């Protein structure tokens, strides 16, 4: 959470920082600010969105070839103007931006208070820059060394950037636990939380590793560790990201664009990996570790949020096809509950961003216990792919809307491919069944396209239920995780309370909530549990609940019971999550829009949760 961006070079920094902040706004939007170095060090910051910051600086001096910018997701201190970044040192000559949490800030603050420091904000970040300043002034070292010494004392996570009024040719950045990319241009450098603010200027980037400091001085970059070891010839990667993929492309917002991109993103997540005709499978990350999967006693899945729901689908898939026992864990629980992890366990870490702090910590814990870690991530070059033994990218392309949509279906696609392939390796699936599954998978993008055509009926349903206080989502088998995901989507972007439940479990509690005002979304497609779900629908109906059913095309039976039906194409049971999710995304989208909510930037949320 929090997005940071910085520039040093011959261009004007402000336009680069502002457009960069807009791209990073998915990471947090409680406040925004910039510091620019002209003849003076000018700081402008404001609670609210980047657009509020733009209004603030209209007619102000925004000149300067060096600058840093920040968009905040509040951790320490409420989201107001004062707590917005950048923060200044006591003497006002240093400015800092920070993404992360300094856990031992209060003890550092106490020491500094005793030395006469005064603080304007409640943030841990302001303490850090005062601390750096204090070391510089009292240990009589230069700024670069003061940063290094300070970071050695800091407990917690950070991606920081610092500029100094007295050194217009200097920008210092460092990371531990929060992402940081350095863009290497011609006579100019960029730093940012991800590569999106950089791509129109340079494709050459260096992903800083934990505990590394980048010092850009006099147009030269030096990278060293906080232990003072110089990194010789840091690896410069070439970015493979198009500008088009991070723009709205004619859609009103990113969420709608990303929902509609799914036929393509699902295809991209399968591209080159399966061939239904030959029944072959290829996933380079898996190859080397196939024997591990063949012999695995157990798979443990760690993830958060929507990725956790994809993990739940994977549990059904891996147990159903590959016959390997699976446990799905919230990374935040797993990391603190002293779990049993054995060397013959495989840990699958699922994350869109590849930066979620709890998932990273869960991986570290599992690694320390000797398990093999396989990552399934969307953001190329992010932290999780770099700390796992192996992995597969989902190739969904940049997902910018805070509520995850196309990343989820891409994760489920990749997990489905893996489960089927491992089932084959373990001799648990017949060749003809595997080919049938592969060929059905190949048909999924077109079926998603068809599912998207239900938009008109979904708008009508949204109009009818937009003022509901609660929603219940029910599903069984493969549709249970879909029910959870549908409920999460609605909560996230429309702020309506919603619960996902296994349809039969409804009898053990939620049924008490059902009355004539309760919309109940039931995933009731044809397949193994169909008749059972029909019975569950009857139970809801008997209590006057308002049924919105997701059904297989041509279903007549449920039409006569439900207030609304949304048809999706028929498919294999195990592929239902890829189709049934689509109308649920659209339903929450339209409800949120009708309620006037900002779907791309829902309140209090952030896309990349880099704090625990
Ligand atoms: C945040 C996002 C969710 C996401 C979750 C896990 O809560 O708002 O959309 O599912 O983090 O993120 P990850 O990047 O690890 O998938």
Coordinates of C-alpha atoms and ligand atoms in Angstrom, one line a residue:
X1 CA 0.0 0.0 0.0
X2 CA 1.0 3.6 -0.6
X3 CA 2.6 4.4 -4.0
X4 CA 5.9 6.2 -4.3
X5 CA 7.5 7.8 -7.3
X6 CA 10.6 9.9 -7.9
X7 CA 12.5 11.6 -10.7
X8 CA 15.9 13.1 -11.2
X9 CA 17.1 14.2 -14.6
X10 CA 16.8 17.1 -17.1
X11 CA 13.0 17.0 -17.5
X12 CA 10.5 18.8 -15.3
X13 CA 9.7 16.4 -12.5
X14 CA 6.2 17.5 -11.6
X15 CA 4.3 16.1 -14.7
X16 CA 6.1 12.8 -14.3
X17 CA 5.3 12.6 -10.7
X18 CA 1.6 13.5 -11.1
X19 CA 1.0 11.0 -13.9
X20 CA 2.9 8.4 -12.0
X21 CA 0.9 9.0 -8.9
X22 CA -2.3 8.5 -10.9
X23 CA -1.1 5.1 -12.0
X24 CA -0.1 4.2 -8.5
X25 CA -3.4 5.4 -6.9
X26 CA -4.6 1.8 -6.8
X27 CA -2.2 1.4 -4.0
X28 CA -3.9 3.9 -1.7
X29 CA -5.8 7.1 -2.1
X30 CA -6.1 8.7 1.4
X31 CA -3.8 11.6 0.5
X32 CA -1.2 12.6 -2.0
X33 CA 1.8 14.8 -2.1
X34 CA 4.9 15.9 -3.9
X35 CA 8.3 17.5 -3.0
X36 CA 10.1 19.4 -5.7
X37 CA 13.5 20.8 -5.6
X38 CA 13.8 24.2 -7.3
X39 CA 15.9 27.0 -5.7
X40 CA 13.8 26.0 -2.6
X41 CA 12.4 22.6 -1.5
X42 CA 8.6 22.9 -2.1
X43 CA 6.3 20.4 -0.6
X44 CA 2.6 20.2 -1.5
X45 CA 0.3 17.7 0.0
X46 CA -3.4 17.1 0.5
X47 CA -5.8 14.6 2.0
X48 CA -7.8 13.0 -0.7
X49 CA -7.1 11.9 -4.3
X50 CA -4.2 12.9 -6.6
X51 CA -6.8 15.2 -8.3
X52 CA -7.2 17.1 -5.1
X53 CA -3.4 17.5 -5.0
X54 CA -3.5 18.8 -8.6
X55 CA -6.1 21.4 -7.6
X56 CA -4.0 22.5 -4.7
X57 CA -0.9 23.1 -6.7
X58 CA -2.6 25.0 -9.6
X59 CA -0.8 28.4 -9.8
X60 CA 2.0 27.2 -7.4
X61 CA 5.7 26.8 -8.3
X62 CA 6.1 23.3 -9.4
X63 CA 9.4 23.7 -11.1
X64 CA 12.3 21.4 -10.5
X65 CA 14.2 18.6 -12.1
X66 CA 14.3 16.5 -8.9
X67 CA 11.2 15.4 -7.1
X68 CA 9.3 12.7 -5.1
X69 CA 5.6 11.9 -4.9
X70 CA 3.4 9.8 -2.8
X71 CA -0.1 8.4 -2.7
X72 CA -1.1 7.2 0.8
X73 CA -3.0 4.3 2.4
X74 CA -3.0 5.4 6.0
X75 CA -1.4 3.2 8.6
X76 CA -0.1 5.6 11.3
X77 CA -2.1 8.7 11.7
X78 CA -5.5 9.6 10.2
X79 CA -5.6 10.5 6.5
X80 CA -5.3 14.3 6.8
X81 CA -3.1 17.0 5.2
X82 CA -0.5 16.9 7.9
X83 CA 0.0 13.2 7.8
X84 CA 0.2 13.2 4.1
X85 CA 3.7 12.6 2.6
X86 CA 6.3 13.9 1.9
X87 CA 7.6 14.7 5.4
X88 CA 10.4 17.0 6.2
X89 CA 13.3 16.8 8.6
X90 CA 13.5 19.1 11.6
X91 CA 15.7 21.5 9.7
X92 CA 13.4 21.3 6.7
X93 CA 16.2 20.4 4.2
X94 CA 15.3 16.8 3.7
X95 CA 12.1 15.4 2.3
X96 CA 11.0 11.7 2.4
X97 CA 8.3 9.5 1.1
X98 CA 7.7 6.1 2.5
X99 CA 5.6 3.0 1.8
X100 CA 5.6 0.5 4.7
X101 CA 5.6 0.6 8.5
X102 CA 8.5 1.4 10.8
X103 CA 7.6 -0.8 13.7
X104 CA 10.0 0.6 16.3
X105 CA 9.2 4.2 15.5
X106 CA 7.9 5.1 18.9
X107 CA 11.1 4.3 20.7
X108 CA 13.1 6.2 18.1
X109 CA 10.6 9.1 18.5
X110 CA 11.1 9.2 22.2
X111 CA 14.8 9.5 21.9
X112 CA 14.5 12.2 19.3
X113 CA 11.9 14.1 21.5
X114 CA 14.4 14.1 24.3
X115 CA 16.9 15.6 21.9
X116 CA 14.5 18.5 21.2
X117 CA 12.9 17.3 17.9
X118 CA 9.4 18.3 17.3
X119 CA 7.0 16.5 15.1
X120 CA 4.1 17.9 13.0
X121 CA 2.5 14.6 12.1
X122 CA 1.6 11.3 13.8
X123 CA 3.5 9.3 11.2
X124 CA 6.3 6.8 11.5
X125 CA 7.7 8.3 8.3
X126 CA 8.4 11.7 9.8
X127 CA 10.3 10.0 12.7
X128 CA 12.4 8.2 10.1
X129 CA 13.6 11.4 8.3
X130 CA 14.3 13.1 11.7
X131 CA 16.3 10.0 12.7
X132 CA 18.3 10.1 9.5
X133 CA 18.9 13.9 10.0
X134 CA 20.0 13.3 13.6
X135 CA 22.5 10.7 12.6
X136 CA 23.8 12.9 9.8
X137 CA 24.3 15.9 12.1
X138 CA 25.6 14.1 15.2
X139 CA 27.6 11.3 13.7
X140 CA 29.1 13.8 11.2
X141 CA 28.5 11.6 8.2
X142 CA 27.0 12.5 4.8
X143 CA 23.3 11.9 4.0
X144 CA 24.0 8.6 2.1
X145 CA 25.8 7.2 5.1
X146 CA 23.2 8.5 7.5
X147 CA 20.4 6.7 5.5
X148 CA 22.4 3.5 5.6
X149 CA 23.0 3.7 9.4
X150 CA 19.4 4.6 10.1
X151 CA 18.1 1.7 8.1
X152 CA 20.2 -0.6 10.1
X153 CA 18.3 0.4 13.2
X154 CA 14.9 0.3 11.7
X155 CA 12.5 -2.6 12.3
X156 CA 9.7 -3.0 9.8
X157 CA 9.1 -2.6 6.1
X158 CA 9.9 0.3 3.9
X159 CA 10.4 1.6 0.4
X160 CA 11.6 5.1 0.8
X161 CA 12.9 8.0 -1.4
X162 CA 14.7 11.0 0.0
X163 CA 15.8 14.3 -1.6
X164 CA 17.9 17.1 -0.1
X165 CA 17.6 20.8 -0.5
X166 CA 21.4 21.1 -0.4
X167 CA 22.0 18.4 -3.0
X168 CA 20.0 19.0 -6.1
X169 CA 21.9 16.3 -7.9
X170 CA 21.0 13.6 -5.4
X171 CA 18.2 11.1 -4.9
X172 CA 18.4 8.2 -2.5
X173 CA 15.9 5.3 -2.4
X174 CA 15.9 2.0 -0.4
X175 CA 13.7 -1.0 0.1
X176 CA 12.9 -3.7 2.6
X177 CA 9.7 -5.6 2.3
X178 CA 8.0 -3.0 0.1
X179 CA 8.6 -3.0 -3.7
X180 CA 10.8 -0.5 -5.4
X181 CA 11.8 -0.3 -9.1
X182 CA 14.6 2.0 -10.4
X183 CA 14.1 3.1 -14.0
X184 CA 17.3 3.8 -15.9
X185 CA 16.9 6.4 -18.6
X186 CA 19.3 8.4 -20.7
X187 CA 20.7 10.9 -18.3
X188 CA 17.7 10.5 -16.0
X189 CA 16.5 8.1 -13.3
X190 CA 13.1 7.2 -12.0
X191 CA 12.0 5.3 -8.9
X192 CA 8.6 3.9 -8.3
X193 CA 6.6 1.2 -6.4
X194 CA 5.9 -0.5 -9.7
X195 CA 6.9 0.1 -13.3
X196 CA 3.7 1.8 -14.5
X197 CA 4.9 5.4 -13.9
X198 CA 8.1 4.7 -15.8
X199 CA 7.2 2.9 -19.0
X200 CA 6.8 5.8 -21.4
X201 CA 10.3 7.0 -20.4
X202 CA 12.4 3.9 -20.2
X203 CA 12.0 0.1 -20.5
X204 CA 15.2 -0.5 -18.5
X205 CA 14.6 -1.2 -14.9
X206 CA 16.3 -2.6 -11.8
X207 CA 14.2 -4.3 -9.2
X208 CA 15.8 -3.4 -5.9
X209 CA 16.3 -6.3 -3.5
X210 CA 15.5 -6.1 0.2
X211 CA 17.9 -4.0 2.2
X212 CA 19.4 -2.4 -0.8
X213 CA 19.9 1.4 -1.2
X214 CA 20.0 3.1 -4.6
X215 CA 22.1 6.3 -4.6
X216 CA 21.7 8.5 -7.7
X217 CA 24.2 11.2 -7.6
X218 CA 25.6 13.4 -10.4
X219 CA 23.7 11.3 -12.9
X220 CA 25.3 8.0 -11.7
X221 CA 23.6 5.1 -10.0
X222 CA 25.2 3.1 -7.2
X223 CA 23.4 0.3 -5.5
X224 CA 24.7 -0.9 -2.1
X225 CA 23.3 -3.0 0.7
X226 CA 22.6 -1.5 4.1
X227 CA 25.6 -3.5 5.2
X228 CA 27.6 -1.3 2.9
X229 CA 28.4 -3.8 0.2
X230 CA 28.4 -2.4 -3.3
X231 CA 26.3 -4.4 -5.9
X232 CA 28.5 -4.6 -9.0
X233 CA 26.7 -4.6 -12.3
X234 CA 23.1 -4.7 -11.0
X235 CA 20.8 -6.7 -13.4
X236 CA 18.9 -4.4 -15.7
X237 CA 15.7 -6.0 -16.9
X238 CA 13.8 -4.9 -20.0
X239 CA 10.1 -4.2 -19.3
X240 CA 7.5 -6.0 -21.3
X241 CA 4.5 -3.8 -20.5
X242 CA 2.5 -1.7 -22.9
X243 CA 1.1 1.7 -22.1
X244 CA -2.2 0.6 -23.6
X245 CA -2.5 -2.2 -21.0
X246 CA -2.5 0.3 -18.1
X247 CA -5.0 2.8 -19.6
X248 CA -8.8 2.6 -19.6
X249 CA -9.1 2.1 -23.3
X250 CA -12.5 3.8 -23.7
X251 CA -14.1 2.1 -20.6
X252 CA -15.6 4.3 -17.8
X253 CA -13.3 2.7 -15.3
X254 CA -10.7 0.0 -14.9
X255 CA -13.0 -2.4 -13.2
X256 CA -15.3 -2.6 -16.2
X257 CA -12.4 -2.8 -18.6
X258 CA -10.9 -5.7 -16.6
X259 CA -14.2 -7.6 -16.4
X260 CA -14.5 -7.3 -20.1
X261 CA -10.9 -8.3 -20.7
X262 CA -11.5 -11.8 -19.3
X263 CA -12.0 -13.7 -22.5
X264 CA -8.6 -12.4 -23.5
X265 CA -6.9 -12.7 -20.1
X266 CA -8.1 -16.3 -19.5
X267 CA -6.7 -17.1 -23.0
X268 CA -3.4 -15.5 -22.1
X269 CA -3.2 -17.5 -18.9
X270 CA -3.5 -20.7 -20.9
X271 CA -1.5 -19.6 -24.0
X272 CA 1.2 -22.1 -25.0
X273 CA 0.5 -24.2 -21.9
X274 CA -2.0 -26.8 -23.2
X275 CA -3.0 -28.5 -26.4
X276 CA -6.2 -30.3 -26.4
X277 CA -5.5 -32.2 -29.6
X278 CA -2.3 -33.7 -28.4
X279 CA -3.2 -33.7 -24.7
X280 CA 0.1 -32.0 -23.9
X281 CA 0.9 -29.6 -21.2
X282 CA 3.8 -27.2 -20.8
X283 CA 4.6 -24.9 -17.9
X284 CA 8.3 -24.2 -17.6
X285 CA 8.2 -23.3 -13.9
X286 CA 6.6 -26.6 -13.0
X287 CA 8.9 -28.9 -15.1
X288 CA 11.8 -29.0 -12.7
X289 CA 9.5 -29.7 -9.7
X290 CA 7.1 -32.2 -11.2
X291 CA 8.6 -35.0 -9.1
X292 CA 7.8 -33.0 -6.0
X293 CA 4.2 -32.8 -7.0
X294 CA 4.1 -36.5 -7.9
X295 CA 5.3 -37.4 -4.4
X296 CA 3.6 -34.6 -2.5
X297 CA 1.9 -35.8 0.7
X298 CA 0.0 -32.5 1.0
X299 CA -0.4 -29.1 -0.7
X300 CA -0.8 -26.1 1.5
X301 CA -2.2 -23.0 -0.2
X302 CA -1.5 -19.6 1.3
X303 CA -3.2 -16.4 0.1
X304 CA -5.3 -13.5 1.0
X305 CA -8.6 -12.0 -0.2
X306 CA -9.7 -12.9 -3.7
X307 CA -6.5 -15.0 -4.2
X308 CA -7.6 -17.0 -1.2
X309 CA -10.9 -17.8 -3.0
X310 CA -8.9 -19.0 -6.0
X311 CA -7.0 -21.2 -3.5
X312 CA -10.3 -22.7 -2.4
X313 CA -11.2 -23.5 -5.9
X314 CA -7.8 -25.1 -6.2
X315 CA -8.5 -27.3 -3.1
X316 CA -11.5 -28.8 -4.9
X317 CA -9.5 -29.2 -8.1
X318 CA -6.3 -30.8 -6.6
X319 CA -8.3 -33.2 -4.4
X320 CA -10.8 -34.0 -7.1
X321 CA -8.3 -34.7 -9.9
X322 CA -4.8 -35.1 -8.5
X323 CA -6.0 -36.8 -5.2
X324 CA -3.5 -34.8 -3.1
X325 CA -4.8 -33.5 0.2
X326 CA -5.0 -29.7 0.3
X327 CA -5.3 -27.2 3.0
X328 CA -6.1 -23.6 2.2
X329 CA -4.8 -21.1 4.7
X330 CA -5.2 -17.3 5.2
X331 CA -1.6 -16.2 5.0
X332 CA -2.2 -13.9 7.9
X333 CA -3.3 -16.8 10.2
X334 CA -0.8 -19.3 8.9
X335 CA 2.2 -17.1 9.6
X336 CA 1.3 -16.7 13.3
X337 CA -0.2 -20.0 14.3
X338 CA 2.8 -22.4 14.5
X339 CA 1.5 -24.6 11.6
X340 CA 2.9 -28.1 10.9
X341 CA 4.8 -27.9 7.7
X342 CA 6.9 -30.9 6.5
X343 CA 9.6 -31.1 3.9
X344 CA 7.4 -33.2 1.6
X345 CA 4.7 -30.5 1.7
X346 CA 4.3 -28.2 -1.3
X347 CA 3.2 -24.6 -0.5
X348 CA 1.3 -22.8 -3.3
X349 CA 1.4 -19.1 -2.7
X350 CA -1.3 -17.2 -4.8
X351 CA -1.1 -13.5 -5.2
X352 CA -2.1 -11.0 -7.9
X353 CA 0.4 -8.4 -6.8
X354 CA 3.1 -10.7 -5.6
X355 CA 3.6 -8.2 -2.8
X356 CA 1.1 -9.0 -0.1
X357 CA 3.0 -8.8 3.2
X358 CA 1.2 -11.7 5.0
X359 CA 1.6 -14.0 2.0
X360 CA 5.3 -13.1 1.8
X361 CA 5.7 -13.9 5.5
X362 CA 3.8 -17.1 5.2
X363 CA 6.2 -18.1 2.4
X364 CA 9.2 -17.3 4.5
X365 CA 7.9 -19.4 7.3
X366 CA 7.1 -22.4 5.1
X367 CA 10.5 -22.1 3.5
X368 CA 12.2 -22.1 6.8
X369 CA 10.5 -25.4 7.5
X370 CA 11.9 -26.9 4.3
X371 CA 8.8 -27.0 2.1
X372 CA 9.0 -26.3 -1.6
X373 CA 7.2 -23.1 -2.5
X374 CA 5.5 -22.5 -5.8
X375 CA 4.2 -19.0 -6.6
X376 CA 1.2 -18.1 -8.7
X377 CA 1.4 -14.4 -9.3
X378 CA 0.3 -11.8 -11.8
X379 CA 2.8 -9.0 -11.5
X380 CA 6.0 -9.9 -13.2
X381 CA 9.1 -9.2 -11.2
X382 CA 7.3 -8.7 -8.0
X383 CA 8.6 -10.1 -4.6
X384 CA 6.8 -13.4 -4.4
X385 CA 8.1 -14.8 -7.8
X386 CA 11.6 -13.8 -6.6
X387 CA 11.4 -15.6 -3.3
X388 CA 9.7 -18.8 -4.3
X389 CA 11.5 -21.9 -5.6
X390 CA 9.4 -21.9 -8.8
X391 CA 6.2 -20.6 -10.1
X392 CA 3.9 -19.6 -12.9
X393 CA 2.7 -16.2 -13.9
X394 CA -1.0 -15.8 -14.6
X395 CA -0.4 -13.4 -17.5
X396 CA -3.7 -11.5 -16.9
X397 CA -2.0 -8.2 -17.6
X398 CA -2.0 -5.2 -15.2
X399 CA -5.0 -5.2 -13.0
X400 CA -5.7 -1.7 -11.7
X401 CA -9.2 -1.7 -10.3
X402 CA -8.8 -2.4 -6.6
X403 CA -11.4 -5.2 -6.5
X404 CA -9.8 -8.2 -8.3
X405 CA -11.6 -9.6 -11.3
X406 CA -9.5 -10.8 -14.2
X407 CA -6.7 -11.8 -11.9
X408 CA -9.1 -14.2 -10.1
X409 CA -10.2 -16.0 -13.3
X410 CA -6.6 -16.2 -14.5
X411 CA -5.5 -17.7 -11.2
X412 CA -8.3 -20.3 -11.4
X413 CA -7.3 -21.1 -15.0
X414 CA -3.6 -21.7 -14.1
X415 CA -4.6 -23.7 -11.0
X416 CA -7.0 -25.8 -13.1
X417 CA -4.2 -26.5 -15.7
X418 CA -1.8 -27.5 -12.9
X419 CA -4.3 -29.8 -11.1
X420 CA -5.1 -31.6 -14.4
X421 CA -1.5 -32.0 -15.3
X422 CA -0.5 -33.2 -11.9
X423 CA -3.4 -35.6 -12.0
X424 CA -2.0 -37.0 -15.3
X425 CA 1.5 -37.3 -13.8
X426 CA 0.1 -39.2 -10.9
X427 CA -1.9 -41.4 -13.1
X428 CA -5.2 -40.2 -11.7
X429 CA -6.9 -39.1 -14.9
X430 CA -7.6 -41.0 -18.1
X431 CA -6.1 -39.5 -21.3
X432 CA -9.5 -39.0 -22.9
X433 CA -10.8 -37.2 -19.8
X434 CA -7.8 -35.0 -19.8
X435 CA -8.2 -34.1 -23.5
X436 CA -11.9 -33.4 -22.9
X437 CA -11.0 -31.0 -20.0
X438 CA -8.3 -29.3 -22.1
X439 CA -10.7 -28.8 -25.0
X440 CA -13.4 -27.5 -22.7
X441 CA -10.8 -25.1 -21.2
X442 CA -10.0 -23.9 -24.7
X443 CA -13.7 -23.1 -25.2
X444 CA -13.9 -21.1 -22.0
X445 CA -12.8 -17.7 -23.4
X446 CA -15.7 -17.8 -25.9
X447 CA -18.1 -18.9 -23.2
X448 CA -17.0 -16.0 -20.9
X449 CA -17.7 -13.7 -23.9
X450 CA -21.2 -15.2 -23.9
X451 CA -21.6 -14.8 -20.2
X452 CA -20.8 -11.1 -20.5
X453 CA -23.8 -10.7 -22.7
X454 CA -26.1 -11.0 -19.7
X455 CA -25.2 -7.5 -18.8
X456 CA -28.7 -6.1 -19.6
X457 CA -30.6 -8.4 -17.3
X458 CA -27.9 -7.8 -14.6
X459 CA -28.5 -4.0 -14.8
X460 CA -32.2 -4.6 -14.2
X461 CA -31.4 -6.8 -11.2
X462 CA -29.0 -4.2 -9.9
X463 CA -31.7 -1.5 -10.2
X464 CA -34.1 -3.6 -8.2
X465 CA -31.7 -4.5 -5.4
X466 CA -29.4 -1.6 -5.2
X467 CA -30.8 -0.4 -1.8
X468 CA -30.7 -3.8 -0.2
X469 CA -29.0 -3.9 3.2
X470 CA -27.8 -7.4 3.0
X471 CA -27.1 -10.1 0.4
X472 CA -26.6 -13.8 0.7
X473 CA -24.6 -15.8 -1.8
X474 CA -25.0 -19.5 -1.9
X475 CA -23.2 -22.3 -3.8
X476 CA -22.1 -25.9 -3.4
X477 CA -19.1 -27.8 -4.6
X478 CA -17.0 -25.7 -7.0
X479 CA -19.6 -22.9 -6.8
X480 CA -19.1 -22.4 -3.0
X481 CA -15.8 -20.4 -3.5
X482 CA -17.6 -18.5 -6.3
X483 CA -20.3 -17.5 -3.7
X484 CA -17.6 -16.3 -1.4
X485 CA -16.0 -14.3 -4.2
X486 CA -19.4 -12.8 -5.3
X487 CA -20.1 -11.7 -1.8
X488 CA -16.7 -10.2 -1.4
X489 CA -17.0 -8.2 -4.6
X490 CA -20.3 -6.7 -3.5
X491 CA -18.9 -5.7 -0.1
X492 CA -15.8 -4.3 -1.5
X493 CA -17.3 -1.9 -4.0
X494 CA -20.9 -1.2 -3.0
X495 CA -20.5 -1.3 0.8
X496 CA -23.5 -3.6 1.1
X497 CA -23.1 -6.3 3.7
X498 CA -22.9 -9.7 1.9
X499 CA -22.1 -13.2 3.0
X500 CA -21.1 -16.2 0.9
X501 CA -22.2 -19.6 2.3
X502 CA -22.2 -23.2 1.3
X503 CA -25.8 -23.6 0.2
X504 CA -26.6 -26.5 2.6
X505 CA -24.9 -24.8 5.5
X506 CA -27.4 -22.0 5.2
X507 CA -29.7 -24.1 7.4
X508 CA -27.3 -23.7 10.3
X509 CA -27.6 -20.0 10.7
X510 CA -28.1 -17.6 7.8
X511 CA -31.6 -19.0 7.1
X512 CA -32.7 -17.0 10.1
X513 CA -31.9 -13.8 8.2
X514 CA -34.1 -14.6 5.3
X515 CA -37.2 -12.6 4.8
X516 CA -38.9 -10.8 1.9
X517 CA -36.2 -8.2 1.8
X518 CA -33.2 -10.5 1.5
X519 CA -31.8 -11.0 -2.0
X520 CA -30.2 -14.5 -2.2
X521 CA -27.9 -15.1 -5.1
X522 CA -27.7 -18.9 -5.8
X523 CA -25.3 -20.5 -8.2
X524 CA -27.4 -23.3 -9.4
X525 CA -25.9 -24.6 -12.6
X526 CA -26.3 -28.1 -14.0
X527 CA -24.0 -30.6 -12.6
X528 CA -23.3 -32.9 -9.6
X529 CA -25.1 -30.8 -7.0
X530 CA -28.0 -29.4 -9.1
X531 CA -30.9 -31.2 -7.4
X532 CA -29.5 -30.4 -3.9
X533 CA -29.2 -26.7 -4.8
X534 CA -32.7 -26.7 -6.1
X535 CA -33.9 -27.9 -2.7
X536 CA -31.9 -25.1 -1.1
X537 CA -33.7 -22.6 -3.4
X538 CA -37.0 -24.0 -2.2
X539 CA -35.9 -23.5 1.4
X540 CA -35.1 -19.9 0.6
X541 CA -38.3 -19.4 -1.3
X542 CA -40.4 -20.9 1.6
X543 CA -39.0 -18.0 3.7
X544 CA -39.9 -15.4 1.0
X545 CA -36.3 -14.8 0.1
X546 CA -35.7 -13.0 -3.2
X547 CA -33.9 -15.5 -5.5
X548 CA -31.4 -14.4 -8.1
X549 CA -30.1 -17.6 -9.7
X550 CA -27.1 -18.2 -11.9
X551 CA -28.2 -21.1 -14.1
X552 CA -27.0 -23.1 -17.1
X553 CA -28.5 -21.9 -20.3
X554 CA -31.8 -23.4 -21.2
X555 CA -32.7 -24.2 -17.5
X556 CA -36.5 -24.1 -17.2
X557 CA -36.9 -25.6 -13.7
X558 CA -35.3 -22.8 -11.8
X559 CA -36.8 -20.1 -13.9
X560 CA -40.2 -21.0 -12.4
X561 CA -38.8 -20.6 -8.8
X562 CA -36.5 -17.6 -9.0
X563 CA -37.3 -13.9 -9.3
X564 CA -34.4 -13.5 -11.7
X565 CA -32.2 -16.0 -13.6
X566 CA -28.9 -15.2 -15.3
X567 CA -27.9 -17.8 -17.8
X568 CA -24.3 -18.9 -18.4
X569 CA -23.1 -21.5 -20.9
X570 CA -22.8 -25.1 -19.9
X571 CA -19.5 -26.5 -19.0
X572 CA -17.7 -29.1 -16.9
X573 CA -18.4 -28.8 -13.2
X574 CA -14.9 -27.9 -12.3
X575 CA -14.8 -25.0 -14.8
X576 CA -18.0 -23.4 -13.5
X577 CA -16.0 -20.9 -11.3
X578 CA -14.6 -19.4 -14.5
X579 CA -18.1 -18.7 -15.9
X580 CA -20.3 -18.1 -12.8
X581 CA -17.9 -15.5 -11.5
X582 CA -18.6 -13.2 -14.4
X583 CA -22.2 -12.3 -13.7
X584 CA -21.4 -11.8 -10.1
X585 CA -18.7 -9.3 -10.9
X586 CA -21.1 -7.5 -13.2
X587 CA -23.9 -7.5 -10.5
X588 CA -21.7 -5.9 -7.9
X589 CA -20.3 -3.5 -10.5
X590 CA -23.7 -2.2 -11.5
X591 CA -25.0 -2.0 -7.9
X592 CA -22.0 0.0 -6.9
X593 CA -22.3 2.3 -9.9
X594 CA -26.0 2.9 -9.2
X595 CA -25.1 3.7 -5.5
X596 CA -22.6 6.3 -6.7
X597 CA -19.6 4.4 -5.5
X598 CA -16.1 4.7 -6.9
X599 CA -15.6 1.1 -8.1
X600 CA -11.9 1.5 -8.9
X601 CA -11.0 3.0 -5.6
X602 CA -13.4 1.7 -3.0
X603 CA -13.1 3.4 0.4
X604 CA -10.5 2.1 2.9
X605 CA -9.1 -0.6 0.5
X606 CA -5.9 -0.8 -1.3
X607 CA -4.8 -3.2 -4.1
X608 CA -1.5 -4.1 -2.8
X609 CA -1.5 -4.7 0.9
X610 CA 2.2 -4.4 1.9
X611 CA 1.5 -4.1 5.6
X612 CA 0.4 -7.0 7.8
Ligands
LIG1 C1 -6.2 -6.7 -1.3 C2 -6.9 -6.5 -2.6 C3 -7.7 -7.7 -3.0 C4 -6.7 -8.9 -3.1 C5 -5.9 -9.1 -1.8 C6 -4.8 -10.1 -1.9 O1 -7.2 -6.9 -0.3 O2 -7.8 -5.4 -2.5 O3 -8.3 -7.5 -4.3 O4 -7.4 -10.0 -3.4 O5 -5.4 -7.8 -1.4 O6 -3.9 -9.5 -2.8 P1 -2.9 -10.3 -3.7 O7 -2.2 -9.3 -4.5 O8 -2.0 -11.0 -2.8 O9 -3.7 -11.2 -4.6

